[in-house]
mmCIF file of C-alpha atoms in Angstrom:
data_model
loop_
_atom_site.group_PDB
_atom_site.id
_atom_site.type_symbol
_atom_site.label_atom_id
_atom_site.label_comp_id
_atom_site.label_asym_id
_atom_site.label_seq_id
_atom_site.Cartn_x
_atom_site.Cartn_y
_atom_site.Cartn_z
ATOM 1 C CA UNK A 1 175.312 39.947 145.530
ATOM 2 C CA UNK A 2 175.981 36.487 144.451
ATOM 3 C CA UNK A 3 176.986 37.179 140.597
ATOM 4 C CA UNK A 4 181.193 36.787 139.957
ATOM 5 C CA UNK A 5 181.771 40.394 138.747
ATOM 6 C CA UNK A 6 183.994 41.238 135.361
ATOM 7 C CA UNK A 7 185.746 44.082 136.627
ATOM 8 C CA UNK A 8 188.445 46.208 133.941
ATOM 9 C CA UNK A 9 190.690 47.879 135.881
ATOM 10 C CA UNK A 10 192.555 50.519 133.232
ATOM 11 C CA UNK A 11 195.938 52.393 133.669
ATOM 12 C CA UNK A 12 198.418 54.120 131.546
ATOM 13 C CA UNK A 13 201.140 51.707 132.200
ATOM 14 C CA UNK A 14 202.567 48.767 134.697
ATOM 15 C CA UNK A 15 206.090 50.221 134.551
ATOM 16 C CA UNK A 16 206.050 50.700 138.646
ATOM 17 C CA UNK A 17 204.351 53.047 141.170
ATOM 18 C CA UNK A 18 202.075 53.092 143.880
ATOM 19 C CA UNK A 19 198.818 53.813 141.697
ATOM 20 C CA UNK A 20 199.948 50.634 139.717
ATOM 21 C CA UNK A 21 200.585 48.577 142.972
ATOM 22 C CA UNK A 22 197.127 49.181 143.589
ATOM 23 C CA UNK A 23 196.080 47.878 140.719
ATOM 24 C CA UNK A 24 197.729 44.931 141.469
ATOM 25 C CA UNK A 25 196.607 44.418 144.857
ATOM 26 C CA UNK A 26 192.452 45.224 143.649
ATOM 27 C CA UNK A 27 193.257 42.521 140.770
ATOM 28 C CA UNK A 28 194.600 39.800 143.447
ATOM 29 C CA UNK A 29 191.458 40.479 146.113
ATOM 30 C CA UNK A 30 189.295 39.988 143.157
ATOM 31 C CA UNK A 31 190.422 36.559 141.840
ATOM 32 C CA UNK A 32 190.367 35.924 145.817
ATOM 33 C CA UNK A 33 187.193 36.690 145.882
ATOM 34 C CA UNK A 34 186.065 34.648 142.842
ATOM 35 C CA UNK A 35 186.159 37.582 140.716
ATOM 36 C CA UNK A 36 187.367 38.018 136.927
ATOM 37 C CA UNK A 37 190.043 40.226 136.983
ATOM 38 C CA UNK A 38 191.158 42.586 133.931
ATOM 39 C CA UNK A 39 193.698 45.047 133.195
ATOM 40 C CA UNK A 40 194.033 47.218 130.027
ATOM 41 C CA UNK A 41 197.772 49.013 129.999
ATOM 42 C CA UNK A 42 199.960 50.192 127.789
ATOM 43 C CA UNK A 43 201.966 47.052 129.022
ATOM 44 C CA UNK A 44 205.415 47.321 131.595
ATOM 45 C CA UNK A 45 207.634 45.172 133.967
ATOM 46 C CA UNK A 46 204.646 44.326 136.418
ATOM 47 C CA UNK A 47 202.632 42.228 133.909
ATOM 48 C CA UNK A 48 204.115 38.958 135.096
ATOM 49 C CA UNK A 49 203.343 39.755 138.569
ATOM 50 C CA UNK A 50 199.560 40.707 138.044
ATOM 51 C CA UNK A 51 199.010 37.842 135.632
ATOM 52 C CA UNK A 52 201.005 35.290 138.666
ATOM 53 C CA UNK A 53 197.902 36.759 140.600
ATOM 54 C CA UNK A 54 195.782 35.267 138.149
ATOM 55 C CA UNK A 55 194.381 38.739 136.443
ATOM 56 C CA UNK A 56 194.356 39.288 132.863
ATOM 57 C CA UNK A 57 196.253 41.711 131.069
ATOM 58 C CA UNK A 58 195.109 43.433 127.840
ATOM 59 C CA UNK A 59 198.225 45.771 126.087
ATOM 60 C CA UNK A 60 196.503 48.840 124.380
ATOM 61 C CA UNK A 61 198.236 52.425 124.617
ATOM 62 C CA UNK A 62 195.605 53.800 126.655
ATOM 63 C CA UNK A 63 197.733 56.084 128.269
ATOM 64 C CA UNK A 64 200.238 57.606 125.285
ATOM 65 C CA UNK A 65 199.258 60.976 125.313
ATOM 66 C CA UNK A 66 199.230 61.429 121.469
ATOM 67 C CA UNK A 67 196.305 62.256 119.201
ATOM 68 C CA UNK A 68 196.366 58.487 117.405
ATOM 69 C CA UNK A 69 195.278 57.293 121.341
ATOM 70 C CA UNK A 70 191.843 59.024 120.752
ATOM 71 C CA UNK A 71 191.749 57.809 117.088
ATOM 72 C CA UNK A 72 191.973 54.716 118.449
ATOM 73 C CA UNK A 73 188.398 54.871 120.803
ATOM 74 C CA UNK A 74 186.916 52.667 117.984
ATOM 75 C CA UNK A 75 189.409 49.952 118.491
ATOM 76 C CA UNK A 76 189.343 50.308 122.523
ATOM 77 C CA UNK A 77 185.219 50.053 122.711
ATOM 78 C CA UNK A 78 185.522 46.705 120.675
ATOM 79 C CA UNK A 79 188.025 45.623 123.128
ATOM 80 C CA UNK A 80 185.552 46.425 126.018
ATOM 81 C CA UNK A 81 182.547 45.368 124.041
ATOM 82 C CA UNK A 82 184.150 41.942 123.543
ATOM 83 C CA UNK A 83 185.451 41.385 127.168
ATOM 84 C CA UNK A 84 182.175 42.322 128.753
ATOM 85 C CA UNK A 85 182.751 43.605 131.706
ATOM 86 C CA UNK A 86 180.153 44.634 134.627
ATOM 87 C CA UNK A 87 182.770 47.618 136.029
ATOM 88 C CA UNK A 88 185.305 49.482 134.237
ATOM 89 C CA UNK A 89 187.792 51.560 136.846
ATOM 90 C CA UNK A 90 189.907 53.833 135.170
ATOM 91 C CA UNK A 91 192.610 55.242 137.663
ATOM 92 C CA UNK A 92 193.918 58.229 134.919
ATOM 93 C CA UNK A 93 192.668 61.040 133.200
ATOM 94 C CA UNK A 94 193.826 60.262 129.001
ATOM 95 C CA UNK A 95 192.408 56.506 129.925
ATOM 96 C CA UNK A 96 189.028 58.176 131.433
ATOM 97 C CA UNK A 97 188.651 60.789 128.528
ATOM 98 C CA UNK A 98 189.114 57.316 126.009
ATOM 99 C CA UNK A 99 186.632 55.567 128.437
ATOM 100 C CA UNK A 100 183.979 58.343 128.510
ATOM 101 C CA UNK A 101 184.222 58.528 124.234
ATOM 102 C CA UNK A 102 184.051 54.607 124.272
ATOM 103 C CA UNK A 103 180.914 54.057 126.248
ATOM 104 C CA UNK A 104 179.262 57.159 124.024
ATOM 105 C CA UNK A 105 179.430 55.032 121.440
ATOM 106 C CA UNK A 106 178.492 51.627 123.320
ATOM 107 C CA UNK A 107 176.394 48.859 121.202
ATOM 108 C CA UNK A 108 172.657 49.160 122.533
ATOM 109 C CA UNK A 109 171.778 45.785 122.368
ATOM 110 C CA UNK A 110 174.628 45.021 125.234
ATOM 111 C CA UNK A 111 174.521 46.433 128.719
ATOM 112 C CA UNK A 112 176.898 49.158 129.381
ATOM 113 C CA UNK A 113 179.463 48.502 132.540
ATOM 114 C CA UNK A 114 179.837 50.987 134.989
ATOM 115 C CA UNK A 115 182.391 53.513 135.000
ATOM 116 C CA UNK A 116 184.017 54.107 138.252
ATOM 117 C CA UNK A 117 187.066 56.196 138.663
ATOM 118 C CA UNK A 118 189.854 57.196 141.331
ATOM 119 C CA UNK A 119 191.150 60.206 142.148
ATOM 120 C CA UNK A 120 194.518 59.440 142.808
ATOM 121 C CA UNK A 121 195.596 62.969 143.012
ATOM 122 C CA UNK A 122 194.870 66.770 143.049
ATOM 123 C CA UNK A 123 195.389 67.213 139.682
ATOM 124 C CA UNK A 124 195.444 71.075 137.955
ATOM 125 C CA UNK A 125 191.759 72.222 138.004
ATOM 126 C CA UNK A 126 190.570 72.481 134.274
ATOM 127 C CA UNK A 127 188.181 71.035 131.554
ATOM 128 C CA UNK A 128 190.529 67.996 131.118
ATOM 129 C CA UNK A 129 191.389 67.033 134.779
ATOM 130 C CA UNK A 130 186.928 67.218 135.034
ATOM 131 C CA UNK A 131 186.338 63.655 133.360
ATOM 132 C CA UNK A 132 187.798 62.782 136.524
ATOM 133 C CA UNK A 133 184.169 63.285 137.886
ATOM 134 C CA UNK A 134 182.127 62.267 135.140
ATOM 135 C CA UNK A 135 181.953 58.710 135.790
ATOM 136 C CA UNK A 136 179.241 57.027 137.091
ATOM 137 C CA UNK A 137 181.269 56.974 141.035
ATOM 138 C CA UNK A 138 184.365 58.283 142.284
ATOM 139 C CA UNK A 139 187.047 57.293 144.668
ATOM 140 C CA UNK A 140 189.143 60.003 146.413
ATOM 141 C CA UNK A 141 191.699 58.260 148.465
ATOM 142 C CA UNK A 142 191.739 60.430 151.176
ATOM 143 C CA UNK A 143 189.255 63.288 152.527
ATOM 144 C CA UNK A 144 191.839 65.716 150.844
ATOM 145 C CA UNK A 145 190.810 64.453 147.513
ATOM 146 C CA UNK A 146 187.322 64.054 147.944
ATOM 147 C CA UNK A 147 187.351 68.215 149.098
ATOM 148 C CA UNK A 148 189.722 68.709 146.416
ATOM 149 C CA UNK A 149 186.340 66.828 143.830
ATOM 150 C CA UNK A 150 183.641 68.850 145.601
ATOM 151 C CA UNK A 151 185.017 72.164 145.643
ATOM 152 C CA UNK A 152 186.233 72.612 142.339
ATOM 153 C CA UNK A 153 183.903 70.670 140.119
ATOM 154 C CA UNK A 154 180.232 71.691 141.628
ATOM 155 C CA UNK A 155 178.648 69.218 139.344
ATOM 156 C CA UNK A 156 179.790 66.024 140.961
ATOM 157 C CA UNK A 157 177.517 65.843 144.183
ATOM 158 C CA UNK A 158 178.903 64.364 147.650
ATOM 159 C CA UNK A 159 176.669 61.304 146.723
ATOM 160 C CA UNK A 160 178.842 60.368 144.010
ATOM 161 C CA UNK A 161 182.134 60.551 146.167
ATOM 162 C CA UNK A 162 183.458 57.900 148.416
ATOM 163 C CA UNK A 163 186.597 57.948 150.190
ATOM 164 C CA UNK A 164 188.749 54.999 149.974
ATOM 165 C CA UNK A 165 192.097 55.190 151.693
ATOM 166 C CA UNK A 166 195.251 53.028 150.434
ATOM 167 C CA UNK A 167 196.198 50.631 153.273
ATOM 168 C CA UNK A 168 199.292 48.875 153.686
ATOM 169 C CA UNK A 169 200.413 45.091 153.802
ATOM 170 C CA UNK A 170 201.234 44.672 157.819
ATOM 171 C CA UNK A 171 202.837 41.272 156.575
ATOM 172 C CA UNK A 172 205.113 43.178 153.911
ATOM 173 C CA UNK A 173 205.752 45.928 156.954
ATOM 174 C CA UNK A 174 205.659 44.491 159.444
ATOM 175 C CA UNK A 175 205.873 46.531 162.920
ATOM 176 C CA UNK A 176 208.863 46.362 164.396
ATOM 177 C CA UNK A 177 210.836 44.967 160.912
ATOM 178 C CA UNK A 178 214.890 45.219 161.437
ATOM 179 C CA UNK A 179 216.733 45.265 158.333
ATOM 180 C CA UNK A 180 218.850 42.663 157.475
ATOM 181 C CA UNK A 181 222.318 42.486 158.906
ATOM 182 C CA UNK A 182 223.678 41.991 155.809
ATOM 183 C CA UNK A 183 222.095 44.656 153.984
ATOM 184 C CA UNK A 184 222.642 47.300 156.458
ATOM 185 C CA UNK A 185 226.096 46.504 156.556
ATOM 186 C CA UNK A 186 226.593 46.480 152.112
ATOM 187 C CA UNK A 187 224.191 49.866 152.627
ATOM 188 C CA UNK A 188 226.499 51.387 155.138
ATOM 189 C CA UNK A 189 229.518 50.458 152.992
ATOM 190 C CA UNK A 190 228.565 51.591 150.196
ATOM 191 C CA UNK A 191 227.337 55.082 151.129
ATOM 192 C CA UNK A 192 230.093 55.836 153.785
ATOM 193 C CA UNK A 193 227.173 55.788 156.188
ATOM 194 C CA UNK A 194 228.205 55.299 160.445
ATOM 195 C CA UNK A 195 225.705 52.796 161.851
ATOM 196 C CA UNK A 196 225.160 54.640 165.285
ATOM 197 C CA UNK A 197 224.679 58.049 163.995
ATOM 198 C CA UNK A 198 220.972 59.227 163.488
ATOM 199 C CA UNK A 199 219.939 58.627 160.334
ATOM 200 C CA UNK A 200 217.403 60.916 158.337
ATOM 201 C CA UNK A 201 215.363 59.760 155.008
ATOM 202 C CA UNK A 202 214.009 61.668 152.299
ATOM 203 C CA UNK A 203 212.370 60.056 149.703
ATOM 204 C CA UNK A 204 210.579 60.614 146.671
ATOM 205 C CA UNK A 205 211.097 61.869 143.034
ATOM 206 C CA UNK A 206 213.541 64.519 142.888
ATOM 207 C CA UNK A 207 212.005 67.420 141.743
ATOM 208 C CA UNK A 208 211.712 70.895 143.758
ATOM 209 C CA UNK A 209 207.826 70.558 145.349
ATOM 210 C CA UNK A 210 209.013 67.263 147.567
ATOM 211 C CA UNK A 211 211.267 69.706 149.677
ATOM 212 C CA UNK A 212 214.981 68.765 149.417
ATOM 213 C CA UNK A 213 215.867 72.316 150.337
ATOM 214 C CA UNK A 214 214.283 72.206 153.288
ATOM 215 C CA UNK A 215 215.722 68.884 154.332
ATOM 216 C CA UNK A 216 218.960 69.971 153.565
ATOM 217 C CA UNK A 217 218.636 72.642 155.787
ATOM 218 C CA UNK A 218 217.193 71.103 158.591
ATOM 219 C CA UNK A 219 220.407 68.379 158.396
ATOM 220 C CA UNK A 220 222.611 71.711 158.654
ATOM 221 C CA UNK A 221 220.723 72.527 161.991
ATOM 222 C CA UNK A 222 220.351 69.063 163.127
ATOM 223 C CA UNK A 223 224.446 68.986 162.879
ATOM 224 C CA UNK A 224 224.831 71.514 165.665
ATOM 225 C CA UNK A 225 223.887 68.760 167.683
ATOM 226 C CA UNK A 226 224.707 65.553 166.079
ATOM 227 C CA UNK A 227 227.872 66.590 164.057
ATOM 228 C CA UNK A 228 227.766 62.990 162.736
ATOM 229 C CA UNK A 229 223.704 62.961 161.700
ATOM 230 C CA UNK A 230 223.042 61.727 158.130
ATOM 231 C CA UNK A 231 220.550 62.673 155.809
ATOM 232 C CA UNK A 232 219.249 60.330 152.926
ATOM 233 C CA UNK A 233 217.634 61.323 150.020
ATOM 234 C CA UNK A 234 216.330 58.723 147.974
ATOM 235 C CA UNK A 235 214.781 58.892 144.182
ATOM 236 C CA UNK A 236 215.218 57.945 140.675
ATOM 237 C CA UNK A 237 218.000 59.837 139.350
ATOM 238 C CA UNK A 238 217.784 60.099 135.605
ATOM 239 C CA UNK A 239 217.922 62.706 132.650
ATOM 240 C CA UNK A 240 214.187 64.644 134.084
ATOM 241 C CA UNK A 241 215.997 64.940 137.707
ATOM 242 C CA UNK A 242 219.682 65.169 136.720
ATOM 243 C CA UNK A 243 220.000 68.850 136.355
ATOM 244 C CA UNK A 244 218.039 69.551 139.819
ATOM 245 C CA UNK A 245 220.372 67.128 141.482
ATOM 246 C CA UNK A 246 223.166 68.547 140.849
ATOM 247 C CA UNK A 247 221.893 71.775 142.139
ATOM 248 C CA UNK A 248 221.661 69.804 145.316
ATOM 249 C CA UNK A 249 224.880 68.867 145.140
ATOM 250 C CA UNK A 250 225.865 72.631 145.260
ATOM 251 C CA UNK A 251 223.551 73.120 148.154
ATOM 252 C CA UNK A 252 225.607 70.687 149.796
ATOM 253 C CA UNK A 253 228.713 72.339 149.325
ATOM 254 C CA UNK A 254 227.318 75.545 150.505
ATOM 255 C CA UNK A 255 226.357 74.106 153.714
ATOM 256 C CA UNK A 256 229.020 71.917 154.129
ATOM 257 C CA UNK A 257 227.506 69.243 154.387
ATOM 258 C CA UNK A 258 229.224 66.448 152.162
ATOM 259 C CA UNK A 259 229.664 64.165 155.296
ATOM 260 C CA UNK A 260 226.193 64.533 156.362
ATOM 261 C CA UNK A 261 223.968 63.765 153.545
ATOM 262 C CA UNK A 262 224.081 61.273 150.426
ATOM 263 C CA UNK A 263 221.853 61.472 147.251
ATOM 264 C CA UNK A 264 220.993 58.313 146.180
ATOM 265 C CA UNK A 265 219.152 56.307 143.357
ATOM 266 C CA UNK A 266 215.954 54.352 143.857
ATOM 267 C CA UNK A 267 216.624 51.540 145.723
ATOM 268 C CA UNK A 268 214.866 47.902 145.473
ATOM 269 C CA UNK A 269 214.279 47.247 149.256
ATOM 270 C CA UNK A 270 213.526 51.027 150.278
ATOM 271 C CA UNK A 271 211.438 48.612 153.466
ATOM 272 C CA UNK A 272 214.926 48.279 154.754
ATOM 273 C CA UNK A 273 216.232 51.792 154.628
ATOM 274 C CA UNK A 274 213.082 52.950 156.264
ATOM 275 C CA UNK A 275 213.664 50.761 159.107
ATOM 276 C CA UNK A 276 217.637 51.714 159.550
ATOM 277 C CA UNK A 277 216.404 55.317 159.685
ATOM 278 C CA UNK A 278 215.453 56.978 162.938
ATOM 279 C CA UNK A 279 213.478 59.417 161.216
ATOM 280 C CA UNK A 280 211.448 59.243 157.677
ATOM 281 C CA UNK A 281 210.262 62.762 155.950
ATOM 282 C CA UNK A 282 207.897 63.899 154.123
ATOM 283 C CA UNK A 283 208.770 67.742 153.208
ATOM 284 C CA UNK A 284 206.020 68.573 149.895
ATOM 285 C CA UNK A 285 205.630 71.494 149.225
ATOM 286 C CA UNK A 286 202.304 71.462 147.940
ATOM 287 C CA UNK A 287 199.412 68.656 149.725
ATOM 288 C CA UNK A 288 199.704 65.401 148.538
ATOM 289 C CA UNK A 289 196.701 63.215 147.620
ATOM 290 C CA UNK A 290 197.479 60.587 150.027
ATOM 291 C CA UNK A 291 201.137 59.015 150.945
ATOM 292 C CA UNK A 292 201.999 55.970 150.559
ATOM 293 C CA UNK A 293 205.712 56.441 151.877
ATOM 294 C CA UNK A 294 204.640 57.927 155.034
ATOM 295 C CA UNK A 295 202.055 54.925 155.501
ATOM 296 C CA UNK A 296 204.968 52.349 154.917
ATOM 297 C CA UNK A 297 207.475 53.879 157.465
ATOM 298 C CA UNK A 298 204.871 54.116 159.922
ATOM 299 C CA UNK A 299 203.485 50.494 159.504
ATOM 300 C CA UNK A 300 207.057 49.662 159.957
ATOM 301 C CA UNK A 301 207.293 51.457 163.817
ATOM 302 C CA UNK A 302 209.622 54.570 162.122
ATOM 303 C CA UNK A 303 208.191 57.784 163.213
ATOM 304 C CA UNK A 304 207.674 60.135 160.472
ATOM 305 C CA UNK A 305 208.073 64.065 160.541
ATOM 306 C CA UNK A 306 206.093 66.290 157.502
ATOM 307 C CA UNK A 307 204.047 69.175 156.784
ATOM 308 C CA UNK A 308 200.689 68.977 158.125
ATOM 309 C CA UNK A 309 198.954 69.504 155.026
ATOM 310 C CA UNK A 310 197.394 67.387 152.386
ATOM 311 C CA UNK A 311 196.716 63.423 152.526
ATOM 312 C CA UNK A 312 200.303 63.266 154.524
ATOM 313 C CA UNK A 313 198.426 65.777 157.518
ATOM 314 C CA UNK A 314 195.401 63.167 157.610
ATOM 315 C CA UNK A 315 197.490 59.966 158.061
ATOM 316 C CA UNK A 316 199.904 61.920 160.776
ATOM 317 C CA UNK A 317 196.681 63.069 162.659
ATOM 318 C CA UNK A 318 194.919 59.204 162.536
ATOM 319 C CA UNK A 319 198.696 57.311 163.579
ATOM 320 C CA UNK A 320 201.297 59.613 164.589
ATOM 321 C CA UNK A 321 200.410 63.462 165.666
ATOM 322 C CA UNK A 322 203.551 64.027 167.113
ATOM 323 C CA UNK A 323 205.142 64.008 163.649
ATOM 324 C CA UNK A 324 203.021 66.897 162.093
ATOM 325 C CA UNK A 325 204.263 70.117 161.706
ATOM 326 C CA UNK A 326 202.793 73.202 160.608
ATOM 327 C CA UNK A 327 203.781 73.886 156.825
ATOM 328 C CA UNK A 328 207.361 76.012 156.474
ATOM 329 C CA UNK A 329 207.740 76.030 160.201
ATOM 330 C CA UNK A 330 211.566 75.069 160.244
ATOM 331 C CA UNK A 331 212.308 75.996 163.951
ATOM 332 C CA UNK A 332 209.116 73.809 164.726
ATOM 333 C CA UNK A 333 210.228 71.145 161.927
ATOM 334 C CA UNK A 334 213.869 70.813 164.218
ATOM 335 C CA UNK A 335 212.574 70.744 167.468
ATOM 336 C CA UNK A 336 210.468 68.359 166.906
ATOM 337 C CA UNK A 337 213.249 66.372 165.003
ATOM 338 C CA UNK A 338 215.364 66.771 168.044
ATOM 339 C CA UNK A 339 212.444 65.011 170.429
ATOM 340 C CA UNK A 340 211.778 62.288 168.507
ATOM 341 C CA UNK A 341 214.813 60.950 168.491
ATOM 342 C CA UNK A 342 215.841 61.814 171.086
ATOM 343 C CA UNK A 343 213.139 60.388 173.068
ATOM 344 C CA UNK A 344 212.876 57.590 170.594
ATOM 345 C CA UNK A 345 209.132 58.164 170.081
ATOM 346 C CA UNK A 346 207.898 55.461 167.720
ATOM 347 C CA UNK A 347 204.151 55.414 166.705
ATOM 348 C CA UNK A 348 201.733 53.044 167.400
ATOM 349 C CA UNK A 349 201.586 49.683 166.131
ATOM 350 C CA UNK A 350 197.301 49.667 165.392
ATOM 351 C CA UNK A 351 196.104 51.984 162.737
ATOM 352 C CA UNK A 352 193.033 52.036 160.367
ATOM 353 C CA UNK A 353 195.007 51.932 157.311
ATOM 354 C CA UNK A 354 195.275 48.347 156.252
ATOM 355 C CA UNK A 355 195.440 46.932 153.215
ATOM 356 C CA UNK A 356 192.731 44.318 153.991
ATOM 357 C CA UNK A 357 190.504 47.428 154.997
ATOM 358 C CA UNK A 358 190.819 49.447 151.728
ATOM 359 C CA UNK A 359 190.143 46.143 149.253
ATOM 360 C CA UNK A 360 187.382 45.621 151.053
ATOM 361 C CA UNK A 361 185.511 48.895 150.567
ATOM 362 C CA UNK A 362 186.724 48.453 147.140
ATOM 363 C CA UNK A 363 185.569 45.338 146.294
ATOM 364 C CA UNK A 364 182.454 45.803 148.115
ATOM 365 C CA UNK A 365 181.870 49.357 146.348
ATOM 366 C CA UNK A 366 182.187 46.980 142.924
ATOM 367 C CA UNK A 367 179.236 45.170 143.876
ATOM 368 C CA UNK A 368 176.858 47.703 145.419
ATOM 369 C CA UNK A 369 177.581 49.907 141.857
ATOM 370 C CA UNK A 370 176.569 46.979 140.318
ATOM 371 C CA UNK A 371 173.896 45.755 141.673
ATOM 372 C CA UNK A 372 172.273 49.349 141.573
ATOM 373 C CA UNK A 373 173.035 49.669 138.052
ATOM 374 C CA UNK A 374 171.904 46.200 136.652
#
């Protein structure tokens, strides 16, 4: 297809995230590609970035789950109308319920875009999670999703269901990466962390389905053996997650375990605690979409240990098998602990989950949609 595609990428909100990364990374390959690139958000502190890309950014609250956002349909189809675009992705389901009212209403005398959507996770099955699969296409971003589409909403056929996995940056994890020096040492410092102890990471939001208790645990067992191991567990600590943490902090006491593990907040270059940690977990409770974190930490060399279910149980299987472990097993969860490190097992520094890979199904899914659609 020779035609320079308008594509609208839509999302709640740039405030941060690996769903908005994405959109960052789709809006740089398609100004790459000679592509006009457009995002519609309720704004947030990635906007600079994505317009440095060269993208556009359009602020409407497409995302603020109120009942003025679908009063305000009218006013987001004139936006579209006006920008004419030849795809509109929508990557959320408040954005794809304003998306599927806008293009009800769409001007006949101008050619509608198509409507593509990603499933980005395995949301609660129901009548509003479903305009997830009345778009035109759909992207599940990892077999996991696409089973999740086709066995609870029978009227989205296979045909209308590709899988596009996330892929990661080699050049912004790059195998091998050591942290720097002088970070490690400020890190260590400041978290009363020994540098030749093995170090354990946890991270993710801090709420109960990512598994803390069972991390916790496994550092109590891991400390029969390493009486100096150290478990991190890293998330954004604010008023949602500050009641839950400090029923960690009581699990720690109970287990005695206040010189083993640290709770801390997000941090900026979470690249460089990966790569300081001889381990990286991944403990969900429930199957995850995809994960991005686990992806990361293995594009870096660090093995990573989790529950072999989900997204997480595809990417282990496809880079790193020895790191899957059957869900709840904790005997099978610590032995396995214990031989990776101390065998030093690292995975494999080839795997099919590159960035470059993924924008290229994207990008190329853009134009076969609308070619067959013209």
């Amino acid at each position: 297809m020779t035609k320079a595609l308008r594509v609208i990428q839509v999302v709640p909100s740039l405030e941060g995230g690996g769903v908005e990364r994405g959109v960052l990374e789709v809006g740089q390959a398609l100004v790459e590609r000679g592509f006009t690139s457009i995002v519609i958000s309720g704004g947030g502190r990635l906007v600079p970035s994505l317009e440095a890309g060269g993208s556009q950014h359009f602020e409407f609250p497409v995302g603020k789950k109120s009942l003025m956002t679908l009063l305000r349909v009218r006013q987001y189809r004139h936006l579209l109308v006006n920008l004419q675009p030849d795809i509109v992705h929508v990557r959320s389901r408040l954005p794809a319920w304003m998306t599927y009212f806008a293009l009800r209403g769409w001007p006949k005398a101008q050619r509608r875009p198509v409507w593509l959507n990603t499933v980005h996770g395995l949301y609660s099955v129901n009548a509003y999670s479903a305009i997830m699969t009345r778009s035109v296409h759909v992207i599940a971003v990892s077999e996991t999703a696409r089973r999740y589409v086709l066995e609870n909403y029978s009227d989205c056929p296979s045909t209308r269901v590709t899988v596009i996995p996330r892929g990661v940056d080699p050049s912004a994890f790059p195998y091998g990466y050591q942290a720097d020096s002088g970070f490690v040492e400020a890190f260590c410092v400041q978290h009363q962390l020994g540098q030749s102890a093995p170090i354990l990471t946890l991270p993710g939001r801090f709420t109960r389905l990512k598994g803390h208790l069972a991390f916790l645990h496994a550092i109590a067992k891991l400390k029969a053996v390493w009486p100096d191991v150290m478990g991190l567990m890293i998330g954004k600590i604010d008023g949602k997650s500050a009641a839950y943490v400090e029923e960690l902090r009581a699990t720690i006491d109970q287990l005695q375990l206040h010189q083993n593990v640290r709770i801390i907040d997000q941090v900026a270059n979470i690249r460089d605690v990966y790569a300081m940690s001889d381990v990286v977990l991944s403990l969900s409770e429930k199957p995850e979409s995809f994960g991005r974190t686990v992806l990361e930490a293995l594009s870096l060399g660090v093995p990573v240990v989790g529950w072999a279910h989900g997204g997480v149980a595809e990417i282990l299987s496809n880079v790193f098998p020895a790191g899957a472990v059957a869900q709840g097993d904790m005997d099978g969860l610590i032995e396995r602990l214990k031989a990776i490190i101390r065998e030093q097992q690292r995975p494999p520094e080839q795997h099919p989950y590159t960035l470059t890979h993924s924008l290229s199904m994207e990008l190329n899914l853009y134009e076969r949609l609308a070619e067959s659609f013209a």
